[in-house]
Coordinates of C-alpha atoms in Angstrom, one line a residue:
X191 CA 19.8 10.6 -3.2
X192 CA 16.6 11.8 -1.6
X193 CA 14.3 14.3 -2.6
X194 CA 14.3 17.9 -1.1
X195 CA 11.1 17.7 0.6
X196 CA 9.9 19.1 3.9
X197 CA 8.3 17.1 6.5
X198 CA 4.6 18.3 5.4
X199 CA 5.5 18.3 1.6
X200 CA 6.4 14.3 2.5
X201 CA 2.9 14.0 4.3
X202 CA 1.0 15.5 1.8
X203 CA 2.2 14.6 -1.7
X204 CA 2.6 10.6 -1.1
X205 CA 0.0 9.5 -3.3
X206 CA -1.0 6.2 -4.8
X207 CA 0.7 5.9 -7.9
X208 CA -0.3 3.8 -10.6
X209 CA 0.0 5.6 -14.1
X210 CA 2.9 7.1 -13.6
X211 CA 4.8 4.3 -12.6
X212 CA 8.1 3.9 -14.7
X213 CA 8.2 0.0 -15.9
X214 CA 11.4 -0.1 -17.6
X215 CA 13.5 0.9 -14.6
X216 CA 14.7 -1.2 -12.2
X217 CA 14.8 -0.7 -8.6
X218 CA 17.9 -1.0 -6.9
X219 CA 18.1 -3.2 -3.8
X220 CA 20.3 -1.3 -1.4
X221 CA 17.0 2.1 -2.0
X222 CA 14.3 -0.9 -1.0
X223 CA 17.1 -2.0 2.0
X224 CA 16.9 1.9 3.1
X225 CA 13.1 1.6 3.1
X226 CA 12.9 -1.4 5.1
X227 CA 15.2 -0.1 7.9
X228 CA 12.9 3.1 8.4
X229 CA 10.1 1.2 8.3
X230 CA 11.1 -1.0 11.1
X231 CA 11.2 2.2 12.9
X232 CA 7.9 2.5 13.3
X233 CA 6.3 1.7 16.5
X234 CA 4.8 -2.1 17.4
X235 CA 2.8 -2.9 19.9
X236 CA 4.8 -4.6 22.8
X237 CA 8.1 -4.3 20.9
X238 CA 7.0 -7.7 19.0
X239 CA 8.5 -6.5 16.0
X240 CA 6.5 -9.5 13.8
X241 CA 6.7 -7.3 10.8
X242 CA 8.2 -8.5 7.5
X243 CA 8.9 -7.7 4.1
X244 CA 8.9 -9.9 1.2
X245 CA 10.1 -8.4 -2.3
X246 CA 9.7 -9.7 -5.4
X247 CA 12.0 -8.8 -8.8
X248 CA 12.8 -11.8 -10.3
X249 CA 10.9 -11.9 -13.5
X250 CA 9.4 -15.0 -13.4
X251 CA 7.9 -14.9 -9.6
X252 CA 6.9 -11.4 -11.1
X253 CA 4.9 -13.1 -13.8
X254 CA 3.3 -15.6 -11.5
X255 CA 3.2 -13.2 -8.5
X256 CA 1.3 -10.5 -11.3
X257 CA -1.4 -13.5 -12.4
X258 CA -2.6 -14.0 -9.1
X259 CA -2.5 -10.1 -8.2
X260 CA -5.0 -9.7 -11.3
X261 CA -7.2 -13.1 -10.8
X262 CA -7.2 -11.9 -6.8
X263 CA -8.5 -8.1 -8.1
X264 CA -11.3 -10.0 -9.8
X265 CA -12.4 -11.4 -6.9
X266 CA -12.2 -8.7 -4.4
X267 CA -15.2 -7.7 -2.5
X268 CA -16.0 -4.3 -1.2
X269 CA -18.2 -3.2 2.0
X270 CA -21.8 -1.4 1.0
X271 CA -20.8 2.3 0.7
X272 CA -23.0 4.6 2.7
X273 CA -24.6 8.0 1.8
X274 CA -21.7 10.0 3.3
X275 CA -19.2 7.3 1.9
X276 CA -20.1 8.4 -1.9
X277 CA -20.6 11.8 -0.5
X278 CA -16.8 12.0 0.8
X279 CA -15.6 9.9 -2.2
X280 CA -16.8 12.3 -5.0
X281 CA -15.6 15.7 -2.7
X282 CA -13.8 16.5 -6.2
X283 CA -15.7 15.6 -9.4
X284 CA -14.4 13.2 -11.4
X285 CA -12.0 11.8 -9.0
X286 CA -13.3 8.4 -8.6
X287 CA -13.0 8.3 -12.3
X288 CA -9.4 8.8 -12.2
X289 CA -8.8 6.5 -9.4
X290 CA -10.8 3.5 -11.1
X291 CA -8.6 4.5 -14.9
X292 CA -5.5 4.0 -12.9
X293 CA -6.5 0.7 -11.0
X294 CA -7.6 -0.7 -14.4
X295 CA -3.7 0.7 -16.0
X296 CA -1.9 -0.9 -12.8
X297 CA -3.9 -4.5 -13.7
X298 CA -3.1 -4.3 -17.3
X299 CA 0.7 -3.6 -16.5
X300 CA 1.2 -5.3 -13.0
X301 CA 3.2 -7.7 -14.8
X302 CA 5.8 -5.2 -15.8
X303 CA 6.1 -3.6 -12.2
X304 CA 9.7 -4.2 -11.7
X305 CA 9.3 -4.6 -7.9
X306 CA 6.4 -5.6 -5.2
X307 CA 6.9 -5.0 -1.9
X308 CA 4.6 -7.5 0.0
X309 CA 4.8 -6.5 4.0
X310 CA 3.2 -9.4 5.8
X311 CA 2.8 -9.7 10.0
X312 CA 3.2 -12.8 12.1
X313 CA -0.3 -13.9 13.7
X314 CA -3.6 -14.3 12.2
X315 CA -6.6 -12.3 13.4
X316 CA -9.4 -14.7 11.4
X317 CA -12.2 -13.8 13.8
X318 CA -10.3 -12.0 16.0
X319 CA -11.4 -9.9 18.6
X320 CA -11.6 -5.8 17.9
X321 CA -8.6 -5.5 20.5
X322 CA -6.2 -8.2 18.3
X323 CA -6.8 -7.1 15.4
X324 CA -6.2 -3.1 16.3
X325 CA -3.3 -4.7 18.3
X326 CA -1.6 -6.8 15.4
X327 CA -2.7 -4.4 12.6
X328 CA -1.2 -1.3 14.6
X329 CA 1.8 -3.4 14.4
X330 CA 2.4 -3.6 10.5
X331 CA 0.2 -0.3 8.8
X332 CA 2.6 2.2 10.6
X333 CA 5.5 0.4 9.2
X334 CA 4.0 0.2 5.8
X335 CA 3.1 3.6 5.6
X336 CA 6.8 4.4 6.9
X337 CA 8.2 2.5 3.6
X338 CA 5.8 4.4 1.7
X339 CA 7.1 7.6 3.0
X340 CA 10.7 6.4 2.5
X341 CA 10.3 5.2 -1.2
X342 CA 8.8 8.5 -2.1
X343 CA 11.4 10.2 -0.7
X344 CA 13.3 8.6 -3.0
X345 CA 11.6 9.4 -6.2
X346 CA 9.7 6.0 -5.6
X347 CA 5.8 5.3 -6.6
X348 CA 3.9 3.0 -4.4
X349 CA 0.5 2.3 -4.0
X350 CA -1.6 0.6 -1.6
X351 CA -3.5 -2.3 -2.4
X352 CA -5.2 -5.1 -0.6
X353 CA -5.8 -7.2 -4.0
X354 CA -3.5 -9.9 -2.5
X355 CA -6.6 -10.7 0.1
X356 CA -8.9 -13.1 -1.6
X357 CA -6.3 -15.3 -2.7
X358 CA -3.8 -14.7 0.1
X359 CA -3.1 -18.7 0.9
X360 CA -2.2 -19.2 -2.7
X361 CA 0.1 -16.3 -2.8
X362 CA 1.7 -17.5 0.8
X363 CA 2.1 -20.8 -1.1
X364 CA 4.2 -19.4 -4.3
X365 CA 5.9 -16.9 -1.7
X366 CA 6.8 -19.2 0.9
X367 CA 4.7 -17.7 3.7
X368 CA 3.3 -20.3 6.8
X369 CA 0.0 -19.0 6.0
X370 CA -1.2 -20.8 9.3
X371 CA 0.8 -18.3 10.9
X372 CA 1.5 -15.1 9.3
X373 CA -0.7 -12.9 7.1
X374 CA -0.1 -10.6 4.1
X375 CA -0.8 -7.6 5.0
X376 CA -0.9 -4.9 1.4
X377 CA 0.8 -5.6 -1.8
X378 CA 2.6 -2.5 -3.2
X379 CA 3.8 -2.2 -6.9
X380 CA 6.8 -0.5 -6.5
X381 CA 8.7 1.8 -9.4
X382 CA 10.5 4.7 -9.9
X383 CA 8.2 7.7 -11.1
X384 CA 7.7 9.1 -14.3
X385 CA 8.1 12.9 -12.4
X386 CA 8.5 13.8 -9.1
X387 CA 6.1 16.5 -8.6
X388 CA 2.9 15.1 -7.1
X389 CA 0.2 17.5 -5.5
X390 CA -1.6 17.0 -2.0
X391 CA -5.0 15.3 -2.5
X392 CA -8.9 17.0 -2.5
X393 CA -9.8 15.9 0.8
X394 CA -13.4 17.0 2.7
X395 CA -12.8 20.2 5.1
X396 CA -11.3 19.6 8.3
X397 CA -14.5 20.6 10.3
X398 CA -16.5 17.1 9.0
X399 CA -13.7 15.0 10.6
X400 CA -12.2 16.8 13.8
X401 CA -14.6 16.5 16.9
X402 CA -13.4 18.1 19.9
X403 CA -14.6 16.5 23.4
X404 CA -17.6 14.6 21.9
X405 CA -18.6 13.3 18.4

């Protein structure tokens, strides 16, 4: 069963969910099967189709899969943040605040996540040039953000993380994943929702982000 959403109520109200993730509930597989097949709808640049999807439910891969999802958050690194980026980030007071209380929740109960959803692309674009990487990243994001859309549609929480990043070959070891070959992409707790009722997000007015013929 879906929820009765429109098209722009989908759009605007798929959040990253962290505290209101329900932990006791499992996920059924044949709702993350329903995701996947949207997903692969999504376009892919040359009709390569490298996506995949790893899921993880088994509790003790969750266990393991959750230590190296916190010891990897540790370790993440972050690009300077300009003027305008702390401008754009704090566009509603106390927002940040709220974003950095639920990050800190999701590492203290990543362990009890009863799904992640781990989408992963074939090719590496380690020093890449700008044109592969736009090229093999335009090829998974689209499909990720189409699960996203199809687990909320479906009373699902996800959120997007990159946490997996700075210990990616030792998570491609436990997982299975030829890291010499294919990267991990995002890795997205996924749960049911405590509620269904999320609201679109404070975002900075339209006229700071739109340019018409020029910059």
């Amino acid at each position: 069963m879906t929820l009765d959403l429109s098209p722009d109520e989908l759009l605007s109200t798929t959040r990253a969910v962290r505290r209101r993730l329900d932990f006791d509930r499992p996920v059924p597989r044949d709702l993350i099967e329903e995701c996947v097949d949207l997903a692969t709808q999504a376009p892919t640049g040359r009709n390569r189709q490298r996506w995949h999807f790893l899921v993880v439910t088994e509790a003790a891969q969750r266990r393991e899969v959750a230590e190296i999802f916190r010891r990897a958050l540790a370790l993440s690194e972050a690009a300077p943040l300009s003027r305008d980026d702390l401008a754009r980030m704090h566009v509603r007071p106390g927002s940040m605040a709220r974003v950095f209380d639920g990050v800190r929740h999701l590492a203290d109960n990543i362990h009890r996540v009863p799904a992640f959803v781990i989408p992963a692309v074939e090719g590496r674009t380690d020093a890449a040039s700008v044109q592969i990487q736009s090229g093999t990243w335009g090829s998974i994001l689209p499909a990720v953000w189409s699960f996203m859309l199809a687990a909320r549609a479906r009373g699902l929480g996800t959120a997007w993380t990159t946490a997996q990043a700075p210990l990616e070959r030792e998570l491609s070891a436990i997982l299975g994943v030829p890291y010499d070959e294919v990267m991990l992409a995002a890795f997205l707790p996924l749960a049911f929702t405590l509620g269904t009722e999320f609201k679109p997000a404070v975002r900075v007015p339209r006229d700071r982000v739109l340019h018409w013929q020029h910059w």
